mmCIF file of C-alpha atoms in Angstrom:
data_model
loop_
_atom_site.group_PDB
_atom_site.id
_atom_site.type_symbol
_atom_site.label_atom_id
_atom_site.label_comp_id
_atom_site.label_asym_id
_atom_site.label_seq_id
_atom_site.Cartn_x
_atom_site.Cartn_y
_atom_site.Cartn_z
ATOM 1 C CA MET E 1 69.882 13.019 14.603
ATOM 2 C CA THR E 2 70.485 9.270 13.584
ATOM 3 C CA VAL E 3 73.069 7.880 12.362
ATOM 4 C CA MET E 4 73.511 4.862 10.082
ATOM 5 C CA ARG E 5 77.023 3.081 10.986
ATOM 6 C CA ILE E 6 78.255 1.120 8.281
ATOM 7 C CA ALA E 7 81.162 -1.055 8.540
ATOM 8 C CA MET E 8 82.545 -2.349 5.751
ATOM 9 C CA TRP E 9 85.249 -5.277 6.383
ATOM 10 C CA SER E 10 87.772 -6.399 3.633
ATOM 11 C CA GLY E 11 91.002 -8.402 3.636
ATOM 12 C CA PRO E 12 94.384 -6.336 2.317
ATOM 13 C CA ARG E 13 94.526 -4.740 -0.879
ATOM 14 C CA ASN E 14 91.483 -5.384 -1.652
ATOM 15 C CA LEU E 15 90.528 -1.673 -3.216
ATOM 16 C CA SER E 16 89.775 -1.005 0.312
ATOM 17 C CA THR E 17 90.813 2.620 1.176
ATOM 18 C CA ALA E 18 89.775 3.642 -2.310
ATOM 19 C CA LEU E 19 86.130 2.750 -1.147
ATOM 20 C CA MET E 20 86.370 4.962 1.898
ATOM 21 C CA ARG E 21 87.503 7.698 -0.068
ATOM 22 C CA SER E 22 84.729 7.460 -2.326
ATOM 23 C CA PHE E 23 82.350 7.431 0.871
ATOM 24 C CA GLU E 24 83.794 9.980 2.447
ATOM 25 C CA ASN E 25 83.415 12.699 -0.364
ATOM 26 C CA ARG E 26 79.935 12.194 0.511
ATOM 27 C CA ALA E 27 78.770 15.656 2.224
ATOM 28 C CA ASP E 28 76.893 13.295 4.534
ATOM 29 C CA CYS E 29 78.896 10.360 5.184
ATOM 30 C CA SER E 30 82.970 10.789 7.118
ATOM 31 C CA VAL E 31 85.029 7.979 8.079
ATOM 32 C CA VAL E 32 87.135 5.681 10.236
ATOM 33 C CA ASP E 33 90.404 4.494 9.414
ATOM 34 C CA GLU E 34 91.328 0.718 9.777
ATOM 35 C CA PRO E 35 90.234 1.521 13.925
ATOM 36 C CA LEU E 36 91.453 -1.784 15.138
ATOM 37 C CA TYR E 37 94.977 -1.029 13.630
ATOM 38 C CA ALA E 38 95.902 -0.247 16.826
ATOM 39 C CA ALA E 39 95.308 -3.349 19.371
ATOM 40 C CA TYR E 40 95.939 -6.439 16.694
ATOM 41 C CA LEU E 41 99.415 -4.917 16.751
ATOM 42 C CA ALA E 42 99.646 -4.806 20.312
ATOM 43 C CA ALA E 43 97.588 -8.367 20.568
ATOM 44 C CA THR E 44 100.182 -10.465 18.068
ATOM 45 C CA GLY E 45 103.599 -7.915 18.629
ATOM 46 C CA LEU E 46 104.005 -7.959 14.043
ATOM 47 C CA ASP E 47 106.549 -5.194 13.329
ATOM 48 C CA HIS E 48 104.753 -3.160 10.168
ATOM 49 C CA PRO E 49 106.045 -0.728 9.228
ATOM 50 C CA GLY E 50 105.390 2.532 11.749
ATOM 51 C CA ARG E 51 104.638 -0.210 14.495
ATOM 52 C CA ASP E 52 104.997 2.653 17.439
ATOM 53 C CA ASP E 53 103.152 5.491 16.170
ATOM 54 C CA VAL E 54 100.009 3.177 15.274
ATOM 55 C CA ILE E 55 99.917 2.362 18.755
ATOM 56 C CA ALA E 56 100.347 5.304 19.374
ATOM 57 C CA SER E 57 97.607 6.453 17.235
ATOM 58 C CA GLN E 58 94.612 4.644 18.554
ATOM 59 C CA PRO E 59 93.272 2.809 21.936
ATOM 60 C CA THR E 60 94.888 -0.426 22.018
ATOM 61 C CA ASP E 61 91.667 -2.131 23.953
ATOM 62 C CA PRO E 62 89.523 -3.685 21.479
ATOM 63 C CA ALA E 63 86.299 -3.337 24.031
ATOM 64 C CA ASP E 64 87.553 0.336 23.921
ATOM 65 C CA VAL E 65 87.777 -0.014 20.299
ATOM 66 C CA VAL E 66 83.938 -1.025 19.317
ATOM 67 C CA ALA E 67 83.034 0.715 22.243
ATOM 68 C CA GLU E 68 83.431 3.758 20.124
ATOM 69 C CA LEU E 69 82.411 2.658 17.211
ATOM 70 C CA THR E 70 78.933 1.788 18.380
ATOM 71 C CA SER E 71 77.808 4.459 20.673
ATOM 72 C CA GLY E 72 81.003 7.181 20.436
ATOM 73 C CA PRO E 73 79.500 10.470 18.877
ATOM 74 C CA VAL E 74 79.718 10.978 14.709
ATOM 75 C CA ALA E 75 78.984 14.004 13.190
ATOM 76 C CA THR E 76 76.815 13.489 10.186
ATOM 77 C CA PRO E 77 73.936 11.148 9.176
ATOM 78 C CA VAL E 78 76.685 8.453 7.654
ATOM 79 C CA GLN E 79 79.839 7.202 8.785
ATOM 80 C CA TYR E 80 81.778 4.759 6.930
ATOM 81 C CA GLN E 81 84.146 1.700 8.558
ATOM 82 C CA LYS E 82 87.221 0.796 6.932
ATOM 83 C CA HIS E 83 87.758 -2.429 8.691
ATOM 84 C CA MET E 84 90.522 -5.016 7.805
ATOM 85 C CA THR E 85 88.745 -8.343 9.064
ATOM 86 C CA HIS E 86 92.320 -9.707 9.559
ATOM 87 C CA HIS E 87 92.055 -6.772 12.557
ATOM 88 C CA VAL E 88 90.160 -8.861 13.946
ATOM 89 C CA LEU E 89 91.007 -11.101 16.433
ATOM 90 C CA PRO E 90 89.677 -13.333 19.530
ATOM 91 C CA ASP E 91 89.028 -10.681 21.940
ATOM 92 C CA VAL E 92 87.437 -8.121 19.602
ATOM 93 C CA PRO E 93 83.486 -8.602 21.531
ATOM 94 C CA ARG E 94 81.060 -9.305 18.451
ATOM 95 C CA GLY E 95 78.562 -8.767 20.392
ATOM 96 C CA ARG E 96 78.410 -5.050 19.961
ATOM 97 C CA LEU E 97 78.992 -5.346 16.905
ATOM 98 C CA GLU E 98 75.667 -6.604 16.037
ATOM 99 C CA SER E 99 74.318 -2.948 15.501
ATOM 100 C CA LEU E 100 76.299 -1.745 13.205
ATOM 101 C CA THR E 101 75.248 -1.606 9.524
ATOM 102 C CA HIS E 102 77.413 -4.248 7.326
ATOM 103 C CA ALA E 103 78.712 -4.740 4.486
ATOM 104 C CA PHE E 104 82.101 -6.816 2.477
ATOM 105 C CA LEU E 105 84.036 -5.975 -0.331
ATOM 106 C CA VAL E 106 86.307 -9.228 -1.247
ATOM 107 C CA ARG E 107 88.349 -9.405 -4.149
ATOM 108 C CA ASP E 108 89.671 -12.146 -7.305
ATOM 109 C CA PRO E 109 92.131 -14.745 -3.842
ATOM 110 C CA GLU E 110 94.766 -14.248 -7.126
ATOM 111 C CA ARG E 111 95.065 -10.150 -7.564
ATOM 112 C CA VAL E 112 95.212 -10.228 -3.964
ATOM 113 C CA LEU E 113 98.425 -12.779 -3.538
ATOM 114 C CA THR E 114 99.941 -11.014 -5.907
ATOM 115 C CA SER E 115 99.646 -7.282 -4.845
ATOM 116 C CA TYR E 116 100.434 -8.351 -1.517
ATOM 117 C CA ALA E 117 103.381 -10.279 -1.890
ATOM 118 C CA LYS E 118 104.351 -6.974 -3.422
ATOM 119 C CA VAL E 119 105.276 -5.866 0.303
ATOM 120 C CA ARG E 120 105.052 -8.897 2.541
ATOM 121 C CA GLU E 121 106.660 -11.933 0.452
ATOM 122 C CA GLU E 122 105.884 -14.767 2.148
ATOM 123 C CA PRO E 123 102.104 -14.140 3.027
ATOM 124 C CA THR E 124 99.440 -15.883 4.978
ATOM 125 C CA LEU E 125 95.573 -16.472 5.220
ATOM 126 C CA GLU E 126 96.403 -14.777 9.294
ATOM 127 C CA ASP E 127 97.064 -11.372 6.844
ATOM 128 C CA LEU E 128 94.127 -12.001 4.531
ATOM 129 C CA GLY E 129 92.087 -12.302 6.961
ATOM 130 C CA LEU E 130 89.230 -14.779 4.794
ATOM 131 C CA PRO E 131 87.867 -16.434 7.795
ATOM 132 C CA GLN E 132 87.329 -13.860 10.008
ATOM 133 C CA GLN E 133 84.693 -11.619 6.751
ATOM 134 C CA LEU E 134 82.800 -15.136 6.307
ATOM 135 C CA GLU E 135 83.167 -15.083 9.672
ATOM 136 C CA LEU E 136 81.705 -11.624 10.010
ATOM 137 C CA PHE E 137 79.169 -12.244 6.747
ATOM 138 C CA GLU E 138 77.541 -15.071 8.623
ATOM 139 C CA THR E 139 77.190 -13.452 11.714
ATOM 140 C CA TYR E 140 75.484 -10.326 10.950
ATOM 141 C CA GLY E 141 74.954 -9.761 6.941
ATOM 142 C CA GLY E 142 74.700 -7.521 4.873
ATOM 143 C CA PRO E 143 75.764 -6.924 1.302
ATOM 144 C CA VAL E 144 78.780 -7.826 -0.303
ATOM 145 C CA VAL E 145 80.732 -6.072 -3.372
ATOM 146 C CA ASP E 146 83.721 -7.232 -4.974
ATOM 147 C CA ALA E 147 86.429 -5.329 -5.954
ATOM 148 C CA ALA E 148 86.500 -6.311 -10.047
ATOM 149 C CA ASP E 149 82.569 -5.039 -10.204
ATOM 150 C CA VAL E 150 83.536 -1.200 -8.435
ATOM 151 C CA LEU E 151 86.224 -0.970 -10.857
ATOM 152 C CA ARG E 152 84.135 -2.172 -13.884
ATOM 153 C CA ASP E 153 81.179 -0.588 -13.083
ATOM 154 C CA PRO E 154 81.606 2.122 -10.251
ATOM 155 C CA ARG E 155 78.085 4.005 -10.928
ATOM 156 C CA GLY E 156 76.398 0.805 -10.760
ATOM 157 C CA THR E 157 78.130 -0.229 -8.412
ATOM 158 C CA LEU E 158 78.060 2.108 -5.688
ATOM 159 C CA THR E 159 74.737 2.371 -6.672
ATOM 160 C CA LEU E 160 73.366 -0.522 -5.929
ATOM 161 C CA LEU E 161 75.560 -1.036 -1.924
ATOM 162 C CA CYS E 162 74.249 2.010 -1.221
ATOM 163 C CA ALA E 163 69.923 0.661 -2.545
ATOM 164 C CA ALA E 164 71.566 -1.845 0.014
ATOM 165 C CA LEU E 165 72.524 0.284 2.577
ATOM 166 C CA GLY E 166 69.364 1.553 2.465
ATOM 167 C CA ILE E 167 70.449 5.053 1.508
ATOM 168 C CA ALA E 168 70.749 7.545 -1.646
ATOM 169 C CA PHE E 169 73.203 7.245 -4.582
ATOM 170 C CA ASP E 170 75.559 10.434 -4.168
ATOM 171 C CA ASP E 171 77.695 11.065 -7.706
ATOM 172 C CA ALA E 172 80.290 12.574 -5.632
ATOM 173 C CA MET E 173 81.228 8.937 -4.644
ATOM 174 C CA LEU E 174 82.710 8.660 -8.184
ATOM 175 C CA ALA E 175 85.839 11.242 -7.617
ATOM 176 C CA TRP E 176 87.323 12.901 -5.241
ATOM 177 C CA PRO E 177 90.411 14.880 -5.302
ATOM 178 C CA ALA E 178 93.999 13.928 -5.521
ATOM 179 C CA GLY E 179 96.379 14.124 -1.815
ATOM 180 C CA PRO E 180 96.417 12.669 1.790
ATOM 181 C CA ARG E 181 92.782 13.697 4.710
ATOM 182 C CA ALA E 182 93.485 14.320 8.001
ATOM 183 C CA THR E 183 91.198 10.993 8.580
ATOM 184 C CA ASP E 184 93.424 8.859 7.245
ATOM 185 C CA GLY E 185 95.783 6.716 9.490
ATOM 186 C CA VAL E 186 99.201 7.208 10.769
ATOM 187 C CA TRP E 187 99.942 4.608 8.611
ATOM 188 C CA ALA E 188 99.405 6.183 5.296
ATOM 189 C CA PRO E 189 102.146 7.289 3.770
ATOM 190 C CA HIS E 190 104.137 4.010 3.554
ATOM 191 C CA TRP E 191 100.045 2.205 1.460
ATOM 192 C CA TYR E 192 98.502 5.160 0.619
ATOM 193 C CA ALA E 193 100.342 6.656 -1.745
ATOM 194 C CA GLY E 194 98.101 5.224 -5.239
ATOM 195 C CA VAL E 195 95.091 6.392 -3.297
ATOM 196 C CA GLU E 196 96.331 9.579 -2.186
ATOM 197 C CA ALA E 197 97.462 10.485 -6.697
ATOM 198 C CA SER E 198 94.514 8.954 -7.444
ATOM 199 C CA THR E 199 91.080 11.221 -8.608
ATOM 200 C CA GLY E 200 88.681 7.483 -8.843
ATOM 201 C CA PHE E 201 88.711 4.496 -8.716
ATOM 202 C CA ALA E 202 90.757 2.839 -11.700
ATOM 203 C CA PRO E 203 90.531 1.573 -14.538
ATOM 204 C CA TYR E 204 88.803 -1.575 -14.903
ATOM 205 C CA SER E 205 91.710 -4.338 -15.901
ATOM 206 C CA PRO E 206 90.303 -7.972 -17.232
ATOM 207 C CA GLY E 207 93.571 -9.316 -17.180
ATOM 208 C CA SER E 208 95.381 -11.104 -13.939
ATOM 209 C CA GLY E 209 98.676 -8.430 -13.531
ATOM 210 C CA ASP E 210 102.163 -10.178 -12.958
ATOM 211 C CA PRO E 211 101.569 -13.613 -12.033
ATOM 212 C CA LEU E 212 101.191 -15.734 -8.899
ATOM 213 C CA PRO E 213 104.833 -16.327 -7.893
ATOM 214 C CA ASP E 214 104.759 -20.817 -7.496
ATOM 215 C CA ARG E 215 106.113 -20.681 -4.034
ATOM 216 C CA LEU E 216 101.461 -19.133 -3.243
ATOM 217 C CA ALA E 217 99.354 -21.157 -4.950
ATOM 218 C CA PRO E 218 99.402 -23.168 -2.154
ATOM 219 C CA LEU E 219 97.698 -20.839 -0.117
ATOM 220 C CA LEU E 220 95.440 -19.567 -3.138
ATOM 221 C CA GLU E 221 93.765 -23.359 -2.362
ATOM 222 C CA ARG E 222 93.719 -22.621 0.632
ATOM 223 C CA CYS E 223 92.076 -18.918 0.338
ATOM 224 C CA ARG E 224 89.753 -19.735 -2.879
ATOM 225 C CA PRO E 225 86.676 -21.603 -0.746
ATOM 226 C CA TYR E 226 86.749 -18.249 1.074
ATOM 227 C CA TYR E 227 86.038 -16.035 -1.602
ATOM 228 C CA ASP E 228 83.430 -18.986 -3.653
ATOM 229 C CA ALA E 229 80.830 -19.019 -0.044
ATOM 230 C CA LEU E 230 80.863 -15.179 -0.552
ATOM 231 C CA ALA E 231 80.956 -14.306 -4.347
ATOM 232 C CA PRO E 232 77.575 -15.886 -5.073
ATOM 233 C CA TYR E 233 76.220 -12.896 -3.382
ATOM 234 C CA ARG E 234 77.314 -9.789 -4.302
ATOM 235 C CA LEU E 235 75.948 -7.947 -5.956
ATOM 236 C CA ARG E 236 76.602 -7.268 -10.016
ATOM 237 C CA PRO E 237 74.587 -4.011 -11.811
ATOM 238 C CA GLU E 238 74.457 -6.573 -14.147
ATOM 239 C CA GLU E 239 71.749 -8.511 -12.965
ATOM 240 C CA SER E 240 69.949 -6.014 -11.359
#
C-alpha cells in the first residue's frame, strides 16, 4: 500500500485541531498529533501545562521523531500529521522531511494574537512559529489554506485542499462526533475543550472579536510580513 503522509504546518490558535478532526473523520486517514512537542519542551525547558506528561508520552530526540514520521508503519492510505511550526527547532533534521507531502494552515496574525493572549499574556514571535512556517514553505512548497476560508466555506476550501494534495474530498470531513480521541495528545485536557465539544467547523465570524491588547501591537507588526508572504498562495473557493 502506498501511503501519503501529509505534514500540515500551522501555528497555535489556527484551527489546527479542528482540521485534524476533519481529516481523522475520513475512513482512509489516520492522524498524528503534534509529534515534535515533547522534543520541543525537552530542548527549550519551557513550562507548558502538563509538561512532564507530554515529555513522557513522546520521543524527545527529534531525529527519532522524523524517522518515524517519514518511514514508520502506517495502517491507512493517508496519514495526517498535525504539526506546530514553533516545534521545529534548529536541531530538527530538515532533509528527511522532503519525503512528506507538505501543506500550510495560516491565520490573520491579529486573530491569532488576540486568541493566544488569553492563554499566555506575553506571547512572542517564537511562540507563534511564523519564521519556521515561512522557511518550510520556501523549502518544500505545498498548498496553503487560511483558517478564515475554511470557516467561511469548509466544503469549497477543503475540496481545493484535497485536490491540491492529490486525494478526493470526502463529505465526512465536514462533521464529526463530539468528544475526545485516543489519538489526541496527552495535553488535550489543557487545550482541546472547544474542539471536544464541536461536531464540525464553527460558523465564520467576519468581525475581529475581542480587540488586540495595545501591548501586542509591536508584535503584530513583526508577525504580519510572514503572514503576508504566505497569504497570496492560499486556496480560495471563489477563485476556483
